[in-house]
Amino acid sequence: MLDKARLRIAMQKSGRLSDDSRALLARCGIKINLNQQRLIAYAENMPIDILRVRDDDIPGLVMDGVVDLGIIGENVLEEELLKRRSQGENPNYLTLRRLDFGGCRLSLATPVDFDYQGVECLNNTRIATSYPNLLKRYLDQKGIKFKSCLLNGSVEVAPRAGLADSICDLVSTGATLEANGLKEVEVIYRSKACLIQRDGDMETDKQALIDRLLTRIQGVIQARESKYIMLHAPSDCLEDVIALLPGAERPTILPLAGDQNRVAMHMVSSETLFWETMEKLKALGASSILVLPIEKMME
Ligand code: ATP
Ligand code: MG
């Protein structure tokens, strides 16, 4: 039984978003045992229940207020939004945060031997896709008429199977397209995973928990994007060293025992340090350069 007092979060059960979603919640300190093949998992240390479903169901569960939060790809969310609007509904939800995983693009792709000269080449052709609403919005804006062939999987085989002239599908590396004799010709939507909240009143305790969770997510993502940098540098070229580290906050400068001419510098940088920059730092006289990952951050 679902307990209404507990925060309900929907996430993908198994697929491209599930590992990252699970890891994000774990990093936020939520202890969940997801080993069983169960639909609902209960957090041991917080009043949180995790609903594990197919990703396609997540936007609707949030829009219908069945769950409080959902972790979902923007592509699936936007498609559901457009679908519901086309059916005359006015779905509502809040986007709390874009997340740092699940990056992909929804693209048009044609067979490699298709002489593609621009999107108008697709006028009056048949396009296979799992995203008919996103595709329609894009092609309507360009004034292109098309026939869609709705497929919920294996979209990339449609041209070879004679089901469609081209496809509109998700791409991350392009390897699947290439393996199926297709080329990407137009990006129509760029997507990442995001965290959404249902619209409407939220109990005070639940909202406070959501706010805490959001601060932790912010800390996890910021930490992943940041590095802790330590190095020794000659005291007379500190400004030059700092200039090479644009993403770094004001560094902490510490004396080095027994060395009057050099200091230790510690700083958090919002960017990683590339080998090229490390080589430049070394050329300035810096040494003992360490770049460390950060586990958690709170500002
Ligand atoms: P489900 O069984 O939950 O319906 P699915 O097969 O529809 O799963 P997945 O392939 O697991 O979905 O993809 C889930 C989401 O991951 C996509 O909607 C998209 O937001 C994101 N994603 C990131 N990279 C890719 C990619 N290369 N191909 C497809 N989806 C990707
Ligand atoms: Mg799906």
GROMACS .gro file of C-alpha atoms and ligand atoms in nm:
model
  331
    1MET     CA    1   0.000   0.000   0.000
    2LEU     CA    2   0.121   0.348  -0.078
    3ASP     CA    3   0.139   0.579   0.220
    4LYS     CA    4   0.029   0.930   0.127
    5ALA     CA    5   0.248   1.086   0.393
    6ARG     CA    6   0.559   0.956   0.220
    7LEU     CA    7   0.718   1.130  -0.075
    8ARG     CA    8   0.665   0.931  -0.393
    9ILE     CA    9   0.930   0.944  -0.661
   10ALA     CA   10   0.886   0.772  -0.998
   11MET     CA   11   1.195   0.658  -1.186
   12GLN     CA   12   1.268   0.428  -1.478
   13LYS     CA   13   1.281   0.064  -1.373
   14SER     CA   14   1.535  -0.052  -1.625
   15GLY     CA   15   1.686   0.133  -1.915
   16ARG     CA   16   1.918   0.415  -1.994
   17LEU     CA   17   1.807   0.641  -1.710
   18SER     CA   18   1.771   0.383  -1.434
   19ASP     CA   19   2.133   0.345  -1.320
   20ASP     CA   20   2.196   0.720  -1.312
   21SER     CA   21   1.864   0.791  -1.138
   22ARG     CA   22   1.936   0.529  -0.875
   23ALA     CA   23   2.293   0.655  -0.827
   24LEU     CA   24   2.173   1.015  -0.788
   25LEU     CA   25   1.927   0.922  -0.513
   26ALA     CA   26   2.192   0.711  -0.341
   27ARG     CA   27   2.437   1.002  -0.351
   28CYS     CA   28   2.171   1.219  -0.190
   29GLY     CA   29   2.181   0.983   0.104
   30ILE     CA   30   1.858   0.795   0.034
   31LYS     CA   31   1.905   0.431   0.132
   32ILE     CA   32   1.692   0.209  -0.090
   33ASN     CA   33   1.714  -0.159  -0.161
   34LEU     CA   34   1.634  -0.184  -0.530
   35ASN     CA   35   1.753  -0.539  -0.573
   36GLN     CA   36   1.412  -0.696  -0.579
   37GLN     CA   37   1.203  -0.687  -0.893
   38ARG     CA   38   0.942  -0.487  -0.707
   39LEU     CA   39   0.732  -0.201  -0.839
   40ILE     CA   40   0.768  -0.003  -0.516
   41ALA     CA   41   1.085   0.030  -0.311
   42TYR     CA   42   1.087   0.195   0.031
   43ALA     CA   43   1.369   0.416   0.155
   44GLU     CA   44   1.501   0.293   0.488
   45ASN     CA   45   1.614   0.626   0.629
   46MET     CA   46   1.367   0.881   0.488
   47PRO     CA   47   0.991   0.891   0.426
   48ILE     CA   48   1.036   0.823   0.055
   49ASP     CA   49   0.886   0.556  -0.172
   50ILE     CA   50   1.031   0.486  -0.512
   51LEU     CA   51   0.798   0.378  -0.790
   52ARG     CA   52   0.985   0.192  -1.064
   53VAL     CA   53   0.805   0.205  -1.397
   54ARG     CA   54   0.858   0.236  -1.772
   55ASP     CA   55   0.986   0.580  -1.857
   56ASP     CA   56   0.686   0.653  -2.083
   57ASP     CA   57   0.456   0.634  -1.780
   58ILE     CA   58   0.648   0.884  -1.565
   59PRO     CA   59   0.524   1.218  -1.712
   60GLY     CA   60   0.160   1.104  -1.686
   61LEU     CA   61   0.204   0.984  -1.326
   62VAL     CA   62   0.335   1.330  -1.231
   63MET     CA   63   0.079   1.523  -1.439
   64ASP     CA   64  -0.203   1.317  -1.288
   65GLY     CA   65  -0.066   1.376  -0.937
   66VAL     CA   66  -0.017   1.004  -0.868
   67VAL     CA   67   0.346   1.061  -0.766
   68ASP     CA   68   0.510   1.374  -0.621
   69LEU     CA   69   0.835   1.369  -0.818
   70GLY     CA   70   0.962   1.204  -1.133
   71ILE     CA   71   1.300   1.162  -1.298
   72ILE     CA   72   1.247   1.160  -1.673
   73GLY     CA   73   1.404   1.247  -2.009
   74GLU     CA   74   1.285   1.585  -2.138
   75ASN     CA   75   1.208   1.418  -2.472
   76VAL     CA   76   0.950   1.183  -2.316
   77LEU     CA   77   0.811   1.462  -2.096
   78GLU     CA   78   0.768   1.707  -2.384
   79GLU     CA   79   0.613   1.440  -2.607
   80GLU     CA   80   0.355   1.355  -2.338
   81LEU     CA   81   0.285   1.725  -2.285
   82LEU     CA   82   0.222   1.782  -2.657
   83LYS     CA   83   0.014   1.465  -2.679
   84ARG     CA   84  -0.210   1.567  -2.390
   85ARG     CA   85  -0.247   1.920  -2.525
   86SER     CA   86  -0.348   1.782  -2.864
   87GLN     CA   87  -0.620   1.587  -2.682
   88GLY     CA   88  -0.751   1.910  -2.533
   89GLU     CA   89  -0.602   1.865  -2.186
   90ASN     CA   90  -0.402   2.127  -2.000
   91PRO     CA   91  -0.142   1.924  -1.811
   92ASN     CA   92   0.060   2.092  -1.537
   93TYR     CA   93   0.383   2.011  -1.355
   94LEU     CA   94   0.691   2.195  -1.230
   95THR     CA   95   1.042   2.136  -1.360
   96LEU     CA   96   1.265   2.144  -1.052
   97ARG     CA   97   1.599   2.083  -1.215
   98ARG     CA   98   1.773   1.968  -1.527
   99LEU     CA   99   2.002   1.677  -1.435
  100ASP     CA  100   2.350   1.593  -1.559
  101PHE     CA  101   2.275   1.262  -1.732
  102GLY     CA  102   2.056   1.112  -2.006
  103GLY     CA  103   2.187   1.349  -2.271
  104CYS     CA  104   2.068   1.269  -2.624
  105ARG     CA  105   1.917   1.434  -2.928
  106LEU     CA  106   1.608   1.360  -3.130
  107SER     CA  107   1.715   1.369  -3.491
  108LEU     CA  108   1.591   1.312  -3.841
  109ALA     CA  109   1.796   1.051  -4.027
  110THR     CA  110   1.775   0.931  -4.385
  111PRO     CA  111   1.935   0.638  -4.567
  112VAL     CA  112   2.299   0.726  -4.646
  113ASP     CA  113   2.230   0.730  -5.022
  114PHE     CA  114   1.937   0.973  -4.988
  115ASP     CA  115   2.029   1.305  -5.154
  116TYR     CA  116   1.935   1.527  -4.859
  117GLN     CA  117   1.933   1.897  -4.947
  118GLY     CA  118   1.733   2.035  -4.656
  119VAL     CA  119   1.423   1.954  -4.458
  120GLU     CA  120   1.194   2.037  -4.755
  121CYS     CA  121   1.321   1.711  -4.917
  122LEU     CA  122   1.102   1.531  -4.664
  123ASN     CA  123   0.781   1.696  -4.786
  124ASN     CA  124   0.507   1.436  -4.836
  125THR     CA  125   0.733   1.146  -4.733
  126ARG     CA  126   0.674   0.891  -4.459
  127ILE     CA  127   0.878   0.922  -4.138
  128ALA     CA  128   0.900   0.650  -3.873
  129THR     CA  129   0.919   0.769  -3.512
  130SER     CA  130   0.822   0.708  -3.149
  131TYR     CA  131   0.785   1.086  -3.107
  132PRO     CA  132   0.504   1.188  -3.345
  133ASN     CA  133   0.414   1.504  -3.153
  134LEU     CA  134   0.767   1.645  -3.126
  135LEU     CA  135   0.819   1.562  -3.494
  136LYS     CA  136   0.491   1.726  -3.595
  137ARG     CA  137   0.570   2.043  -3.399
  138TYR     CA  138   0.908   2.071  -3.571
  139LEU     CA  139   0.784   2.002  -3.924
  140ASP     CA  140   0.472   2.219  -3.881
  141GLN     CA  141   0.702   2.511  -3.797
  142LYS     CA  142   0.891   2.446  -4.121
  143GLY     CA  143   0.570   2.407  -4.321
  144ILE     CA  144   0.652   2.046  -4.415
  145LYS     CA  145   0.374   1.791  -4.461
  146PHE     CA  146   0.456   1.430  -4.378
  147LYS     CA  147   0.300   1.094  -4.301
  148SER     CA  148   0.412   0.938  -3.976
  149CYS     CA  149   0.468   0.573  -3.906
  150LEU     CA  150   0.443   0.521  -3.530
  151LEU     CA  151   0.686   0.261  -3.399
  152ASN     CA  152   0.772   0.217  -3.033
  153GLY     CA  153   1.095   0.032  -3.096
  154SER     CA  154   1.341  -0.062  -3.373
  155VAL     CA  155   1.265   0.265  -3.551
  156GLU     CA  156   1.603   0.250  -3.721
  157VAL     CA  157   1.509  -0.056  -3.929
  158ALA     CA  158   1.197   0.109  -4.078
  159PRO     CA  159   1.358   0.243  -4.399
  160ARG     CA  160   1.526  -0.092  -4.477
  161ALA     CA  161   1.201  -0.273  -4.405
  162GLY     CA  162   1.020  -0.042  -4.646
  163LEU     CA  163   0.797   0.103  -4.372
  164ALA     CA  164   0.918   0.462  -4.410
  165ASP     CA  165   1.149   0.687  -4.613
  166SER     CA  166   1.334   0.827  -4.314
  167ILE     CA  167   1.324   0.819  -3.934
  168CYS     CA  168   1.313   1.055  -3.639
  169ASP     CA  169   1.481   0.890  -3.342
  170LEU     CA  170   1.706   0.944  -3.041
  171VAL     CA  171   2.077   0.958  -3.106
  172SER     CA  172   2.369   0.982  -2.868
  173THR     CA  173   2.678   0.861  -3.055
  174GLY     CA  174   2.528   0.788  -3.396
  175ALA     CA  175   2.664   0.431  -3.398
  176THR     CA  176   2.317   0.274  -3.425
  177LEU     CA  177   2.230   0.495  -3.721
  178GLU     CA  178   2.553   0.406  -3.895
  179ALA     CA  179   2.502   0.035  -3.833
  180ASN     CA  180   2.164   0.064  -4.006
  181GLY     CA  181   2.286   0.255  -4.311
  182LEU     CA  182   2.138   0.587  -4.195
  183LYS     CA  183   2.280   0.939  -4.163
  184GLU     CA  184   2.171   1.209  -3.920
  185VAL     CA  185   2.049   1.511  -4.116
  186GLU     CA  186   1.869   1.736  -3.866
  187VAL     CA  187   1.859   1.769  -3.488
  188ILE     CA  188   1.506   1.854  -3.382
  189TYR     CA  189   1.529   1.840  -3.001
  190ARG     CA  190   1.810   1.822  -2.742
  191SER     CA  191   1.729   1.637  -2.424
  192LYS     CA  192   1.863   1.559  -2.077
  193ALA     CA  193   1.705   1.393  -1.779
  194CYS     CA  194   1.517   1.626  -1.545
  195LEU     CA  195   1.343   1.622  -1.210
  196ILE     CA  196   0.977   1.721  -1.214
  197GLN     CA  197   0.720   1.780  -0.940
  198ARG     CA  198   0.345   1.746  -0.956
  199ASP     CA  199   0.143   2.065  -0.960
  200GLY     CA  200  -0.088   2.158  -0.676
  201ASP     CA  201  -0.067   2.179  -0.300
  202MET     CA  202   0.208   1.987  -0.130
  203GLU     CA  203   0.198   1.902   0.239
  204THR     CA  204   0.445   2.120   0.435
  205ASP     CA  205   0.659   1.825   0.548
  206LYS     CA  206   0.677   1.683   0.199
  207GLN     CA  207   0.770   2.019   0.049
  208ALA     CA  208   1.044   2.061   0.310
  209LEU     CA  209   1.177   1.717   0.216
  210ILE     CA  210   1.168   1.808  -0.156
  211ASP     CA  211   1.362   2.127  -0.081
  212ARG     CA  212   1.623   1.931   0.113
  213LEU     CA  213   1.650   1.678  -0.166
  214LEU     CA  214   1.693   1.954  -0.421
  215THR     CA  215   1.977   2.112  -0.221
  216ARG     CA  216   2.146   1.774  -0.204
  217ILE     CA  217   2.100   1.714  -0.578
  218GLN     CA  218   2.249   2.057  -0.642
  219GLY     CA  219   2.544   1.959  -0.420
  220VAL     CA  220   2.593   1.624  -0.595
  221ILE     CA  221   2.587   1.775  -0.943
  222GLN     CA  222   2.807   2.067  -0.848
  223ALA     CA  223   3.056   1.831  -0.685
  224ARG     CA  224   3.065   1.612  -0.995
  225GLU     CA  225   3.144   1.918  -1.206
  226SER     CA  226   3.411   2.049  -0.967
  227LYS     CA  227   3.765   1.954  -0.876
  228TYR     CA  228   3.984   2.027  -0.577
  229ILE     CA  229   4.321   2.151  -0.697
  230MET     CA  230   4.638   2.166  -0.489
  231LEU     CA  231   4.978   2.280  -0.603
  232HIS     CA  232   5.302   2.443  -0.492
  233ALA     CA  233   5.393   2.767  -0.671
  234PRO     CA  234   5.665   3.033  -0.656
  235SER     CA  235   5.534   3.325  -0.443
  236ASP     CA  236   5.624   3.581  -0.711
  237CYS     CA  237   5.401   3.443  -0.986
  238LEU     CA  238   5.077   3.369  -0.799
  239GLU     CA  239   4.871   3.597  -1.022
  240ASP     CA  240   4.996   3.416  -1.336
  241VAL     CA  241   4.908   3.082  -1.179
  242ILE     CA  242   4.559   3.203  -1.084
  243ALA     CA  243   4.506   3.338  -1.436
  244LEU     CA  244   4.556   2.984  -1.570
  245LEU     CA  245   4.273   2.854  -1.350
  246PRO     CA  246   3.964   3.046  -1.465
  247GLY     CA  247   3.708   2.818  -1.301
  248ALA     CA  248   3.874   2.842  -0.959
  249GLU     CA  249   3.746   3.040  -0.662
  250ARG     CA  250   3.992   3.259  -0.465
  251PRO     CA  251   4.260   3.013  -0.359
  252THR     CA  252   4.379   2.945  -0.007
  253ILE     CA  253   4.750   3.026   0.020
  254LEU     CA  254   4.950   2.835   0.278
  255PRO     CA  255   5.319   2.868   0.372
  256LEU     CA  256   5.549   2.576   0.299
  257ALA     CA  257   5.765   2.471   0.592
  258GLY     CA  258   6.128   2.559   0.531
  259ASP     CA  259   6.068   2.731   0.196
  260GLN     CA  260   6.038   3.111   0.188
  261ASN     CA  261   6.001   3.137  -0.188
  262ARG     CA  262   5.715   2.901  -0.251
  263VAL     CA  263   5.361   2.856  -0.119
  264ALA     CA  264   5.092   2.588  -0.135
  265MET     CA  265   4.767   2.681  -0.312
  266HIS     CA  266   4.438   2.499  -0.257
  267MET     CA  267   4.125   2.579  -0.456
  268VAL     CA  268   3.794   2.444  -0.579
  269SER     CA  269   3.756   2.473  -0.954
  270SER     CA  270   3.434   2.442  -1.148
  271GLU     CA  271   3.635   2.292  -1.432
  272THR     CA  272   3.872   2.003  -1.448
  273LEU     CA  273   4.238   2.073  -1.513
  274PHE     CA  274   4.354   1.956  -1.853
  275TRP     CA  275   4.706   1.825  -1.914
  276GLU     CA  276   4.783   2.133  -2.125
  277THR     CA  277   4.706   2.368  -1.834
  278MET     CA  278   4.908   2.151  -1.595
  279GLU     CA  279   5.203   2.175  -1.833
  280LYS     CA  280   5.167   2.555  -1.843
  281LEU     CA  281   5.153   2.567  -1.463
  282LYS     CA  282   5.468   2.358  -1.446
  283ALA     CA  283   5.638   2.594  -1.691
  284LEU     CA  284   5.558   2.880  -1.449
  285GLY     CA  285   5.741   2.689  -1.178
  286ALA     CA  286   5.447   2.513  -1.011
  287SER     CA  287   5.501   2.161  -0.878
  288SER     CA  288   5.320   1.884  -0.688
  289ILE     CA  289   5.001   1.958  -0.884
  290LEU     CA  290   4.713   1.745  -0.762
  291VAL     CA  291   4.360   1.734  -0.907
  292LEU     CA  292   4.113   1.556  -0.679
  293PRO     CA  293   3.748   1.463  -0.722
  294ILE     CA  294   3.500   1.615  -0.476
  295GLU     CA  295   3.237   1.390  -0.323
  296LYS     CA  296   2.985   1.640  -0.183
  297MET     CA  297   2.941   2.017  -0.171
  298MET     CA  298   2.713   2.257   0.011
  299GLU     CA  299   2.739   2.631  -0.036
  300ATP     P1  300   1.127   0.178  -2.102
  300ATP     O1  301   1.130   0.030  -2.100
  300ATP     O2  302   1.141   0.236  -1.963
  300ATP     O3  303   1.010   0.236  -2.177
  300ATP     P2  304   1.285   0.279  -2.323
  300ATP     O4  305   1.335   0.167  -2.407
  300ATP     O5  306   1.167   0.358  -2.369
  300ATP     O6  307   1.260   0.223  -2.175
  300ATP     P3  308   1.555   0.381  -2.291
  300ATP     O7  309   1.617   0.333  -2.417
  300ATP     O8  310   1.597   0.315  -2.164
  300ATP     O9  311   1.396   0.386  -2.299
  300ATP    O10  312   1.584   0.539  -2.283
  300ATP     C1  313   1.533   0.615  -2.178
  300ATP     C2  314   1.573   0.759  -2.200
  300ATP    O11  315   1.714   0.771  -2.196
  300ATP     C3  316   1.535   0.822  -2.333
  300ATP    O12  317   1.400   0.861  -2.340
  300ATP     C4  318   1.628   0.940  -2.336
  300ATP    O13  319   1.577   1.046  -2.257
  300ATP     C5  320   1.753   0.886  -2.268
  300ATP     N1  321   1.864   0.852  -2.362
  300ATP     C6  322   1.991   0.893  -2.350
  300ATP     N2  323   2.066   0.848  -2.451
  300ATP     C7  324   1.988   0.779  -2.531
  300ATP     C8  325   2.009   0.707  -2.654
  300ATP     N3  326   2.126   0.700  -2.713
  300ATP     N4  327   1.904   0.644  -2.708
  300ATP     C9  328   1.787   0.647  -2.646
  300ATP     N5  329   1.761   0.715  -2.532
  300ATP    C10  330   1.860   0.780  -2.475
  301MG      MG  331   1.000   0.397  -2.293
   0.00000   0.00000   0.00000
